[in-house]
Coordinates of C-alpha atoms and ligand atoms in Angstrom, one line a residue:
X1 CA -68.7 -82.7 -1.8
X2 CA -67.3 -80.2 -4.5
X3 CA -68.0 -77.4 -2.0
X4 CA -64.9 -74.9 -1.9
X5 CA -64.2 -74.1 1.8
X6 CA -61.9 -71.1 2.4
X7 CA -58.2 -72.6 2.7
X8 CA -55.6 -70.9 5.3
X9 CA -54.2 -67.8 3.1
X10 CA -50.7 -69.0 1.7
X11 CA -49.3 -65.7 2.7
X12 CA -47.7 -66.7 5.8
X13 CA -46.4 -69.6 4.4
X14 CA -45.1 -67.7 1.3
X15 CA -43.4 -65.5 4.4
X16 CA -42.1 -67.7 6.3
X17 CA -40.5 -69.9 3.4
X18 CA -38.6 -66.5 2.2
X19 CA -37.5 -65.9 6.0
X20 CA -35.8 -69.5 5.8
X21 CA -34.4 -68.8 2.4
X22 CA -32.9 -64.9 3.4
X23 CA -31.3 -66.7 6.7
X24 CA -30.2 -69.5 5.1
X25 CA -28.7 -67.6 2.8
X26 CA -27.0 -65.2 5.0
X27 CA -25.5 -68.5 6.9
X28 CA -24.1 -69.7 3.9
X29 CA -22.5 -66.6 2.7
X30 CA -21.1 -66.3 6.4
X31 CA -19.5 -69.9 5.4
X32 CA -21.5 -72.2 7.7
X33 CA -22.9 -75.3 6.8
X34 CA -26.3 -75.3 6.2
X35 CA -28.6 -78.5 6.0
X36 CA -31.8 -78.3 4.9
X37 CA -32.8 -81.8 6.5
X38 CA -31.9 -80.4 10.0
X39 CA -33.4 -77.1 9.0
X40 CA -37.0 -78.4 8.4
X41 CA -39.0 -81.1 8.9
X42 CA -40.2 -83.1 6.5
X43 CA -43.4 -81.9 5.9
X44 CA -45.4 -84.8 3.3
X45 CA -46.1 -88.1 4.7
X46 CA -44.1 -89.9 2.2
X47 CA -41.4 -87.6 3.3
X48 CA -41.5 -87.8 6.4
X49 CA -41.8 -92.1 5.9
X50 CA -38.6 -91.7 3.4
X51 CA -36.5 -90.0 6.8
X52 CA -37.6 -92.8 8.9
X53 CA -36.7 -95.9 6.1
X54 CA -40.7 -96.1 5.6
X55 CA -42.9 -95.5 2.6
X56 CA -46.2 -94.1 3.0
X57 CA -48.3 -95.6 0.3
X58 CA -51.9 -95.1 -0.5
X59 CA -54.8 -96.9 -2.6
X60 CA -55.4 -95.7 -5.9
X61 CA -58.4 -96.0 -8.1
X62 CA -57.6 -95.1 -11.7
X63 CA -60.8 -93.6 -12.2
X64 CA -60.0 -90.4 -9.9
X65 CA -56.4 -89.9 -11.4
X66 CA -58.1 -86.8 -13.5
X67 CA -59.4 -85.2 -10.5
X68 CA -57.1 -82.6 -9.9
X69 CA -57.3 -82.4 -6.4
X70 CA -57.3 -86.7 -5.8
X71 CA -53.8 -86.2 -8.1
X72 CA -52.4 -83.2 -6.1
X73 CA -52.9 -85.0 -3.1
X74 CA -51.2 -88.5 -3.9
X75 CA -48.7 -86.7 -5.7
X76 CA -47.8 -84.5 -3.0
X77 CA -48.1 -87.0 0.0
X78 CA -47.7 -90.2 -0.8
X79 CA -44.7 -92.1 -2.3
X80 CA -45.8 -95.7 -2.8
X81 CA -49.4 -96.9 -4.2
X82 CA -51.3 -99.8 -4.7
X83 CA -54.6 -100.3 -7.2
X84 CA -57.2 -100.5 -5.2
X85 CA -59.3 -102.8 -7.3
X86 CA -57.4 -102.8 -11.1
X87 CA -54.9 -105.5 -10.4
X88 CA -57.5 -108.2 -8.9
X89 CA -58.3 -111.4 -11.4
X90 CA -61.6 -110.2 -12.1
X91 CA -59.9 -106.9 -13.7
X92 CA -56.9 -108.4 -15.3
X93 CA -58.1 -111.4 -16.4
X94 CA -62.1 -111.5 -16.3
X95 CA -62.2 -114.0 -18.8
X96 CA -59.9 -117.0 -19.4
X97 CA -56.5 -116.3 -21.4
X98 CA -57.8 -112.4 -21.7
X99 CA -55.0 -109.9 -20.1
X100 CA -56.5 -106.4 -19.3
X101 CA -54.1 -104.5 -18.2
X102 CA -55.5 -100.7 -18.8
X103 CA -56.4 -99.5 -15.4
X104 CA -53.5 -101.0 -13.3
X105 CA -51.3 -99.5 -16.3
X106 CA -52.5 -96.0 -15.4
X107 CA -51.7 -96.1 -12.2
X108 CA -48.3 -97.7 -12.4
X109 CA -47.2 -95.5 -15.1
X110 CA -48.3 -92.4 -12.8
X111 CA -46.6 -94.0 -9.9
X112 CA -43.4 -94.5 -11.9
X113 CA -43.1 -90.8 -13.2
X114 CA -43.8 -89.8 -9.8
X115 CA -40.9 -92.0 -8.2
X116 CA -43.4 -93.7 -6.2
X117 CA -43.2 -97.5 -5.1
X118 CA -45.8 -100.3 -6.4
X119 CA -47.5 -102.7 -4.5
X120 CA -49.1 -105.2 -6.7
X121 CA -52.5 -106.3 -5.2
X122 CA -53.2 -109.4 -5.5
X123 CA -52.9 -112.5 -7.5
X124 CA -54.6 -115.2 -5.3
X125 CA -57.7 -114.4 -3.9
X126 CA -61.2 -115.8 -3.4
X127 CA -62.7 -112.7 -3.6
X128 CA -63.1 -110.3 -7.1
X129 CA -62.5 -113.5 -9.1
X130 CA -64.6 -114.3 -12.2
X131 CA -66.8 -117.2 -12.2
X132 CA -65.2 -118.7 -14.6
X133 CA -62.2 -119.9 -12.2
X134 CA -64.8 -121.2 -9.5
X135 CA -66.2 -123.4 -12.9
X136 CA -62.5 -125.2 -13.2
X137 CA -61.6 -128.7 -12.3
X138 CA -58.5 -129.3 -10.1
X139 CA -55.8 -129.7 -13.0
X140 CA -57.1 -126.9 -14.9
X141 CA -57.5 -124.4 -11.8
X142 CA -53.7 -125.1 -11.2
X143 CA -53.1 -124.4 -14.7
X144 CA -55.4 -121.6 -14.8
X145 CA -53.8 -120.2 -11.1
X146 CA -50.2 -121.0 -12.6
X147 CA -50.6 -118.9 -16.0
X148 CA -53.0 -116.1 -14.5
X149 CA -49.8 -115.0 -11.6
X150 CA -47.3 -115.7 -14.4
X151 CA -49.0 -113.3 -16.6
X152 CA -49.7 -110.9 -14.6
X153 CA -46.1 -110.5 -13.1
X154 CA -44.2 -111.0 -16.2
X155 CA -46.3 -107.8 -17.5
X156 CA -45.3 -105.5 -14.2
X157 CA -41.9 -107.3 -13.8
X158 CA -39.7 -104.8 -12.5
X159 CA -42.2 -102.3 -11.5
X160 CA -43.7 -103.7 -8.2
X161 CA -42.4 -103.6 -5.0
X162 CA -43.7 -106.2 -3.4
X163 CA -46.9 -108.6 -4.2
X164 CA -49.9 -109.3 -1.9
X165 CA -49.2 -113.6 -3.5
X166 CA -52.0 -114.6 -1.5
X167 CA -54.6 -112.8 -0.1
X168 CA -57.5 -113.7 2.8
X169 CA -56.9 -117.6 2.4
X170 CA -57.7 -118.0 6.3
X171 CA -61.1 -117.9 8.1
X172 CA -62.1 -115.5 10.6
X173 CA -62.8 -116.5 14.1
X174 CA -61.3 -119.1 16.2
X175 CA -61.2 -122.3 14.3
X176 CA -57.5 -121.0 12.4
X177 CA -58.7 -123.3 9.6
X178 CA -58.3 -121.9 6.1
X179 CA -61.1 -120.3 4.4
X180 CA -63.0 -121.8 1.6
X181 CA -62.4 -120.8 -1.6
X182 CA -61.8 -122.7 -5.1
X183 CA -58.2 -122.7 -4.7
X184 CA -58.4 -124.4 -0.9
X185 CA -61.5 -126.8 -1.9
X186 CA -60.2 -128.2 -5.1
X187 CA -55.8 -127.5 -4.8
X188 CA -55.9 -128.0 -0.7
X189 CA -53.1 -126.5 1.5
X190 CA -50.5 -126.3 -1.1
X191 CA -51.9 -124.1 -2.8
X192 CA -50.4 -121.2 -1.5
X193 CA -47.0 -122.6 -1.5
X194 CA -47.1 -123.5 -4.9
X195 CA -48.1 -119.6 -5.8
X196 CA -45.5 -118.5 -3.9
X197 CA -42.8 -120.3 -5.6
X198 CA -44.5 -119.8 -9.5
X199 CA -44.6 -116.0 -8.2
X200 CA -40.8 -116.3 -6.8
X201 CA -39.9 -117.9 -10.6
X202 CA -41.4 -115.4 -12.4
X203 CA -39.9 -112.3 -10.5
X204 CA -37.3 -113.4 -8.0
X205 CA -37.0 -109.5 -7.0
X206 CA -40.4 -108.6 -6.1
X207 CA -41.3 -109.4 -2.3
X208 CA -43.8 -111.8 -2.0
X209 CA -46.6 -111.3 0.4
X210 CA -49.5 -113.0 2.4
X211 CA -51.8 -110.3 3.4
X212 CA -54.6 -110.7 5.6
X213 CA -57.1 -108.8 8.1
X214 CA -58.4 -109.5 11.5
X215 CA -54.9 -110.7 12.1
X216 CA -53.4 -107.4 13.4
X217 CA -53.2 -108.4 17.2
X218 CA -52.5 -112.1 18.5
X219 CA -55.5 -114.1 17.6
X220 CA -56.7 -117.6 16.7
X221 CA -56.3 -116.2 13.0
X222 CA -53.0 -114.3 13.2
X223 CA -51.6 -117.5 14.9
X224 CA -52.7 -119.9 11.9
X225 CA -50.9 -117.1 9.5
X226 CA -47.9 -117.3 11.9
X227 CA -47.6 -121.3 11.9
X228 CA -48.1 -121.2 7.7
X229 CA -45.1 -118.5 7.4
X230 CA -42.7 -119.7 10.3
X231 CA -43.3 -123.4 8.4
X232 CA -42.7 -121.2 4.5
X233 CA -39.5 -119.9 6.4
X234 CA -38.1 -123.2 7.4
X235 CA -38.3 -125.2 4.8
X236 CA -37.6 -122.3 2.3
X237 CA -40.9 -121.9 0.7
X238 CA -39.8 -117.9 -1.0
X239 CA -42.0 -115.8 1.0
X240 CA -40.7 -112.5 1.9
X241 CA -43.3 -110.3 4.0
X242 CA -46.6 -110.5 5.5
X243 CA -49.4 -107.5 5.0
X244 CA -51.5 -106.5 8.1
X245 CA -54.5 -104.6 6.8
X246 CA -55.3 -102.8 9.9
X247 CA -59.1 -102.0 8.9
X248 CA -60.2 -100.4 12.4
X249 CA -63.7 -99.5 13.7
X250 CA -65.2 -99.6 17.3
X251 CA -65.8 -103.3 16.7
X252 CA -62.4 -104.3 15.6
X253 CA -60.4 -101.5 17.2
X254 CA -56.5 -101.3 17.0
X255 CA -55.2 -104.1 19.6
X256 CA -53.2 -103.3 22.1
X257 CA -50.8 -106.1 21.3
X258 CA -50.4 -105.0 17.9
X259 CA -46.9 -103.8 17.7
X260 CA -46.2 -107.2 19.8
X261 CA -47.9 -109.4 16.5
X262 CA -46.1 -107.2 14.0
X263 CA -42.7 -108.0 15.9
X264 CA -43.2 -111.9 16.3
X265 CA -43.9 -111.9 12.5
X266 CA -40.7 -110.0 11.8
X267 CA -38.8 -112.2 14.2
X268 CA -39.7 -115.3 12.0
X269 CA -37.6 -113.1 9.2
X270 CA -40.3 -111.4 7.1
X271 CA -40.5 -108.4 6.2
X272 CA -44.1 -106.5 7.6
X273 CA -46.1 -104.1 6.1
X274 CA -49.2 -102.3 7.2
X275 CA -51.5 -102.6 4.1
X276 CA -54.6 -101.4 4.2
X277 CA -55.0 -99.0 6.8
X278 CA -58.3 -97.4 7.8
X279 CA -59.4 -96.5 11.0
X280 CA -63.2 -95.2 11.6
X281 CA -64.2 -91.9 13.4
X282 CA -63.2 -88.7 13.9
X283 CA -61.2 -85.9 15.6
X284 CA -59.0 -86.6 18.3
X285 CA -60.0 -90.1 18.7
X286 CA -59.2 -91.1 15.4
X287 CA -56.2 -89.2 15.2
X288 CA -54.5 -91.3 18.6
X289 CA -55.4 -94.3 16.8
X290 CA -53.3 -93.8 13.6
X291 CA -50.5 -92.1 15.7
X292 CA -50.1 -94.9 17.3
X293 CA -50.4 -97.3 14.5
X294 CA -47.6 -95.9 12.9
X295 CA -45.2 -95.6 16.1
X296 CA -45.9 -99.7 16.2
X297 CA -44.4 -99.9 12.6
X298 CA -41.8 -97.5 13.5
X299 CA -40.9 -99.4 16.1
X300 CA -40.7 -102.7 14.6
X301 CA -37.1 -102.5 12.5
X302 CA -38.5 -104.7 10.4
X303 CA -41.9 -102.6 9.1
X304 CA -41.0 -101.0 5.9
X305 CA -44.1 -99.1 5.5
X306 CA -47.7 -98.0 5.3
X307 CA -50.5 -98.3 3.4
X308 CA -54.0 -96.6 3.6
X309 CA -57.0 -97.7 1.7
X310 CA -58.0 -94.3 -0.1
X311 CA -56.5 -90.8 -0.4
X312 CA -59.9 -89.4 0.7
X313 CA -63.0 -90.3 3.1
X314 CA -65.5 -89.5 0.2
X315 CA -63.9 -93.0 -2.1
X316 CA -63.1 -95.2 1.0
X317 CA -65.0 -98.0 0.8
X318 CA -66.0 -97.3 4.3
X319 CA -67.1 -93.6 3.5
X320 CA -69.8 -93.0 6.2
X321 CA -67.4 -93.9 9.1
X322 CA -64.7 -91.0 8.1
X323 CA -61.9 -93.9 8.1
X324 CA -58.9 -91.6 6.0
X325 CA -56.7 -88.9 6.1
X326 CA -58.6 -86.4 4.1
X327 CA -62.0 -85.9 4.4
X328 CA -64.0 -84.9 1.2
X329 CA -62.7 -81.5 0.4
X330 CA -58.7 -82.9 0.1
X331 CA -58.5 -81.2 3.8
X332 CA -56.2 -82.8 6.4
X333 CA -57.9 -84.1 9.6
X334 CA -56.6 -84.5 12.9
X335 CA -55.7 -87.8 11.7
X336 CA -53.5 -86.7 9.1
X337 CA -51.7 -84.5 11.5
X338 CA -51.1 -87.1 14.3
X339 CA -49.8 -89.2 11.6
X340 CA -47.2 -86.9 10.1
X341 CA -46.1 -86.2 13.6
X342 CA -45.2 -89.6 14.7
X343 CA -43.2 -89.8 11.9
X344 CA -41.2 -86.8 13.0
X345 CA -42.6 -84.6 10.3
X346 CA -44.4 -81.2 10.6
X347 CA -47.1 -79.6 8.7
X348 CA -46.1 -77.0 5.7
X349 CA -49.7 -75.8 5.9
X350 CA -50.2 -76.8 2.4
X351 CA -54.1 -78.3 1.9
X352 CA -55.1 -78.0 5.4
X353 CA -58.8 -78.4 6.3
X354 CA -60.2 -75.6 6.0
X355 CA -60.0 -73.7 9.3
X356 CA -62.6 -72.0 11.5
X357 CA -60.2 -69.1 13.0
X358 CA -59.3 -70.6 16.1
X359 CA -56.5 -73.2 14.5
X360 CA -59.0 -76.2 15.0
X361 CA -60.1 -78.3 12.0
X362 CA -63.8 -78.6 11.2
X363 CA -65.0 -82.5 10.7
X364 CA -68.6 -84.3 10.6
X365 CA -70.2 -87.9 10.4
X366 CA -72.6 -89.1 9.1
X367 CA -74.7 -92.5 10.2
X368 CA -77.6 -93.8 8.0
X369 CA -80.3 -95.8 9.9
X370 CA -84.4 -97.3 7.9
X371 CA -86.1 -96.2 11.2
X372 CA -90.1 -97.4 9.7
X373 CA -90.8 -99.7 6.7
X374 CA -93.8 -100.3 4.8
X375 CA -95.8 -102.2 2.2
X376 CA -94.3 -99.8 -0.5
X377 CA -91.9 -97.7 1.5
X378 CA -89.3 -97.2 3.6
X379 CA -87.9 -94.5 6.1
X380 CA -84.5 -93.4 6.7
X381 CA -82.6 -91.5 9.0
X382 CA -79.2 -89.6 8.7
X383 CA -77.2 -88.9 12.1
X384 CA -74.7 -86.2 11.7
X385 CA -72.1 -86.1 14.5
X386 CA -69.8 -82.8 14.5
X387 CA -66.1 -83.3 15.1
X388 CA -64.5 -81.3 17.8
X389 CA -65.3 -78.1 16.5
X390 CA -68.5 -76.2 15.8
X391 CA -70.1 -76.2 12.2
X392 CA -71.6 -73.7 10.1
X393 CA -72.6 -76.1 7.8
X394 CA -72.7 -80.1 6.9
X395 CA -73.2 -81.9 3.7
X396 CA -74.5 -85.6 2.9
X397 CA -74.9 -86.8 -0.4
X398 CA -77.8 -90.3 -0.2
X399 CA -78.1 -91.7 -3.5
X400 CA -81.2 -94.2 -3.8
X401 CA -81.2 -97.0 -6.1
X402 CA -83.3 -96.9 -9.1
X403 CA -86.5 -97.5 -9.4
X404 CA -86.5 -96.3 -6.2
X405 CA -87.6 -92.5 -5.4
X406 CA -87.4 -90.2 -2.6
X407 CA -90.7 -89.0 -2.1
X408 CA -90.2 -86.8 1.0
X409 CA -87.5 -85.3 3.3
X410 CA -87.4 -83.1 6.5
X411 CA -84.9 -81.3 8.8
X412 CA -82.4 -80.5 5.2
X413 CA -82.3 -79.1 2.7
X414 CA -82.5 -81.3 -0.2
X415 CA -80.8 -80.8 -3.9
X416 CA -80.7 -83.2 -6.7
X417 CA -78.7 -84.7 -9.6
X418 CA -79.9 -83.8 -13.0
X419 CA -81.1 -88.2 -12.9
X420 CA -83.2 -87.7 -9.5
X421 CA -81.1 -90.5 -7.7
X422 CA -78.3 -88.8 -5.8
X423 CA -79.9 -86.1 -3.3
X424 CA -77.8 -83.8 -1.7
X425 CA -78.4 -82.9 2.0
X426 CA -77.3 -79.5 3.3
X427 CA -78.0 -78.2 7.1
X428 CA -80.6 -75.7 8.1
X429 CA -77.6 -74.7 10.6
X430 CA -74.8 -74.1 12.8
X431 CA -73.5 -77.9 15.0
X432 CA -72.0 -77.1 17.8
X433 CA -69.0 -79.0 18.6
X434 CA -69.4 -82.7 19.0
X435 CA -72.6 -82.5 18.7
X436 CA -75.7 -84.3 17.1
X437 CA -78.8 -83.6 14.4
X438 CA -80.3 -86.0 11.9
X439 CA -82.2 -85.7 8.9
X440 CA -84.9 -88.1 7.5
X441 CA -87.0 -88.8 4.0
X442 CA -88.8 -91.3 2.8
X443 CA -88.2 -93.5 -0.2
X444 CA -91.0 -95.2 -2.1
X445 CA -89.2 -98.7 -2.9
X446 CA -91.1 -99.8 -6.2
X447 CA -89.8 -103.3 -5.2
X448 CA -85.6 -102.6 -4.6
X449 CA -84.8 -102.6 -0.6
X450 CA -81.3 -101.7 -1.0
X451 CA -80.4 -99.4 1.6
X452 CA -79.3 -96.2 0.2
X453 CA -75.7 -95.4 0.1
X454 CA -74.5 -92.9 2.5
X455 CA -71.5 -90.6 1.6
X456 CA -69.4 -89.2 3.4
X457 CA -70.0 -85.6 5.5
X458 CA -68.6 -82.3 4.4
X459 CA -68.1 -79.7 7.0
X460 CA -67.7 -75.9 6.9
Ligands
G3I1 O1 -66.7 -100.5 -11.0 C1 -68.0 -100.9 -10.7 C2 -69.0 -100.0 -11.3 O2 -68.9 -100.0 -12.7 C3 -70.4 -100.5 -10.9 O3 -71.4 -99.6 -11.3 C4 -70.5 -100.6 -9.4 C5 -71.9 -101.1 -8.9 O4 -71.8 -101.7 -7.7 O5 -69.5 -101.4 -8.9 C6 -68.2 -101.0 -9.2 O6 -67.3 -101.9 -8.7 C7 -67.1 -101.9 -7.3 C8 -65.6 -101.7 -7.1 O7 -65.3 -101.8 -5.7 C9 -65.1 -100.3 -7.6 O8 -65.7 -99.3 -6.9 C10 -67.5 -103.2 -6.7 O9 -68.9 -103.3 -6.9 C11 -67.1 -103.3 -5.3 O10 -67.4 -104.6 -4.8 C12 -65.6 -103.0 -5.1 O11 -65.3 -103.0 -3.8 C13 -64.0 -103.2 -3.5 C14 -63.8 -104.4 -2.5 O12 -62.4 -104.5 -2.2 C15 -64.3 -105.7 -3.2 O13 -64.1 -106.8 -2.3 C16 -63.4 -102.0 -2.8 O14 -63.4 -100.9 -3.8 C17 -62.0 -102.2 -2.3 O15 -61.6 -101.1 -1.5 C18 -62.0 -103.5 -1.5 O16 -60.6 -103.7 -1.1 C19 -60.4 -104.8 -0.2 C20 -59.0 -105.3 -0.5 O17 -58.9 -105.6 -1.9 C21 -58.8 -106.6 0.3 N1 -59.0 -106.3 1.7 C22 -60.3 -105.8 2.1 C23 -60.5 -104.5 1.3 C24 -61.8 -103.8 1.7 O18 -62.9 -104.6 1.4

């Protein structure tokens, strides 16, 4: 994954920025009007978002903030952020009356010398919460829920954009009932409106979200969400947006209809956001998907930005399915490109994916399958899928989980961390375009049948 790929040379871009300068300069001293804005294009993401009246925020996970390139790339691209995990209860407040605060503080305090926005995720949720809440009788769980959002906002009052208040308190499916969870089973309905309003009292200026998934197009689900926020709005329960999380694969593709939700929600008089965005695959498919994703924000006056889960596909939390912008070396994908485009922005050059010659971007997946288990053992299988042009070379890292060991492999070629647990597959090869080859080993289990974990694929 550390590979280093040849980049584009910066020469022509070096050229071409002192051609602008030298003519802009020559219009000047001629006594035109210059404006840079009409000039260029924007040519960041966030810059682009910023000419449109968007943001275009990422998730952040403190623990990459020293990787140079993770940094370069947020700092470069991105102008809002939101912790991916470091703001959840069981981080801020793992055990009762005990603030944390560390991790989310790095990341606002980066985001705040950076000028970027903060969204603060999330103070009501069923999942990432210590068992100690679960353990709670009614009274005290209000308490506990009361103190644990006052808490938390007080400490980032001022600093955060907007809130995910409540997040995933509705099932999937069609039943539109709301999920179980502590706060529903022992509070009931209310619940959420009472978070809202001890949120609203505790920072009337930050806007207060419900964030969900699976609610993206017109559902059973989306419709429950719509009901509870078209009821907040009448009778003046404080809530001030709703977050669509927009986590895409080939089951639960982008709906049609999902500039159509997006709208209906804004029409109630919320503010929406898309939240969590990540959308599985590769090349040109992948890269329609997102464009069009952000037209349907664009499009919706009252959208005031995006979010995507993860600056690069080798942290999402979906890594084998390729779901970001970047893909492990920091390189833009197709995706990336499509994206910046239908915001009316236009590539610098600057960190493109390391290119083959002909202008196309080079792009691999990677699908992990056990194919034949035994008594002891287990066998798996690694399909790698080229993008839409042809490879030299793909990468895979597998890491096993110990005691288990890999005992054989075949069709790679296999290196290893110094602790025998992470193996790094390479090709044999040249891919050609969209095209498949797989990879296999065996792992003796010594009693753990985790599946190994999968990273994502680096091409060259
Ligand atoms: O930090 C520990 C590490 O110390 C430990 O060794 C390791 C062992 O499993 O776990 C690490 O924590 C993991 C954490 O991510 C940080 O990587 C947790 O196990 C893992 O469960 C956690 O997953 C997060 C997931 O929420 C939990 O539900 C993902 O990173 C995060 O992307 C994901 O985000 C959620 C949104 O908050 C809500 N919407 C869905 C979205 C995707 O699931």
């Amino acid at each position: 994954m550390t590979e280093h790929v040849p980049r584009r040379t910066a020469e022509p871009r070096r050229l071409r920025r002192t051609v602008v300068l030298a003519l802009t300069g020559a219009l000047a001293a001629a006594g035109l009007a210059v404006s840079a804005g009409a000039a260029q294009a924007a040519d960041s993401l966030g810059s682009a978002a910023t000419a449109k009246g968007r943001y275009f925020g990422t998730a952040v996970a403190s623990g990459h903030l020293g990787e140079t390139d993770y940094a370069a790339t947020l700092d470069r691209e991105f102008n809002a952020v939101t912790p991916e995990n470091e703001m959840k209860w069981d981080a801020t407040e793992s055990s009762r009356g005990n603030f944390t605060f560390g991790a989310a503080d790095q990341i606002v305090s980066h985001a705040k010398a950076k000028g970027m926005k903060v969204r603060g995720h999330t103070l009501v949720w069923y999942s990432q919460l210590p068992g100690w809440v679960g353990g709670l009788g009614a009274s005290d769980l209000q308490n506990a829920m009361d103190n644990h959002i006052t808490q938390v906002m007080q400490h980032y009052k001022g600093q955060i954009y907007a809130w995910d208040v409540v997040n995933e308190a509705f099932q999937d499916g069609g039943s539109g009932a709301r999920r179980s969870s502590p706060f529903q089973d022992k509070l009931g309905d209310g619940y959420i409106e009472h978070a809202f309003r001890t949120a609203h009292s505790v920072d009337p200026a930050a806007k207060l979200c419900y964030n969900d998934y699976n609610t993206d197009g017109v559902n059973a689900k989306s419709n429950a969400v719509y009901a509870m926020v078209k009821d907040f709005k009448q009778r003046g329960v404080p809530i001030d947006c709703v977050g669509f999380q927009s986590h895409f694969n080939s089951q639960s593709p982008v709906p049609g209809d999902y500039q159509a939700n997006l709208q209906r929600f804004a029409d109630l008089g919320v503010d929406v956001q898309i939240t969590e965005l990540d959308i599985e695959g590769s090349g040109s498919a992948q890269a329609t998907n997102y464009g069009n994703v952000v037209k349907a924000c664009l499009a919706v006056s009252r959208c005031t930005g995006m979010t995507v889960w993860g600056v690069t596909d080798k942290y999402s939390w979906r890594s084998s399915g390729t779901p970001l912008l970047f893909d492990g070396n920091y390189g833009k994908k197709p995706a990336y490109d499509a994206v910046l485009a239908a915001l009316g922005g236009s590539s610098s050059g600057g960190g493109t994916d390391p290119g083959d010659g002909g202008g196309s971007t080079k792009s691999c997946t990677a699908t992990y399958t056990e194919t034949q288990r035994w008594g002891d053992r287990f066998n798996g299988q690694v399909t790698i899928r080229a993008g839409s042009s042809a490879l030299s070379g793909w990468k895979v890292p597998v890491t096993v989980h110990s005691p288990q060991k890999v005992s054989t492999t075949w069709s790679g070629n296999p290196s290893w961390d110094a602790g025998g647990n992470v193996m790094t597959m390479a090709s044999t090869g040249g891919l050609a375009a969209g095209a498949t080859t797989s990879f296999g080993f065996t792992v003796m289990a010594n009693g753990t049948w985790t599946a190994p974990a999968v990273g994502a694929c680096t091409a060259s």
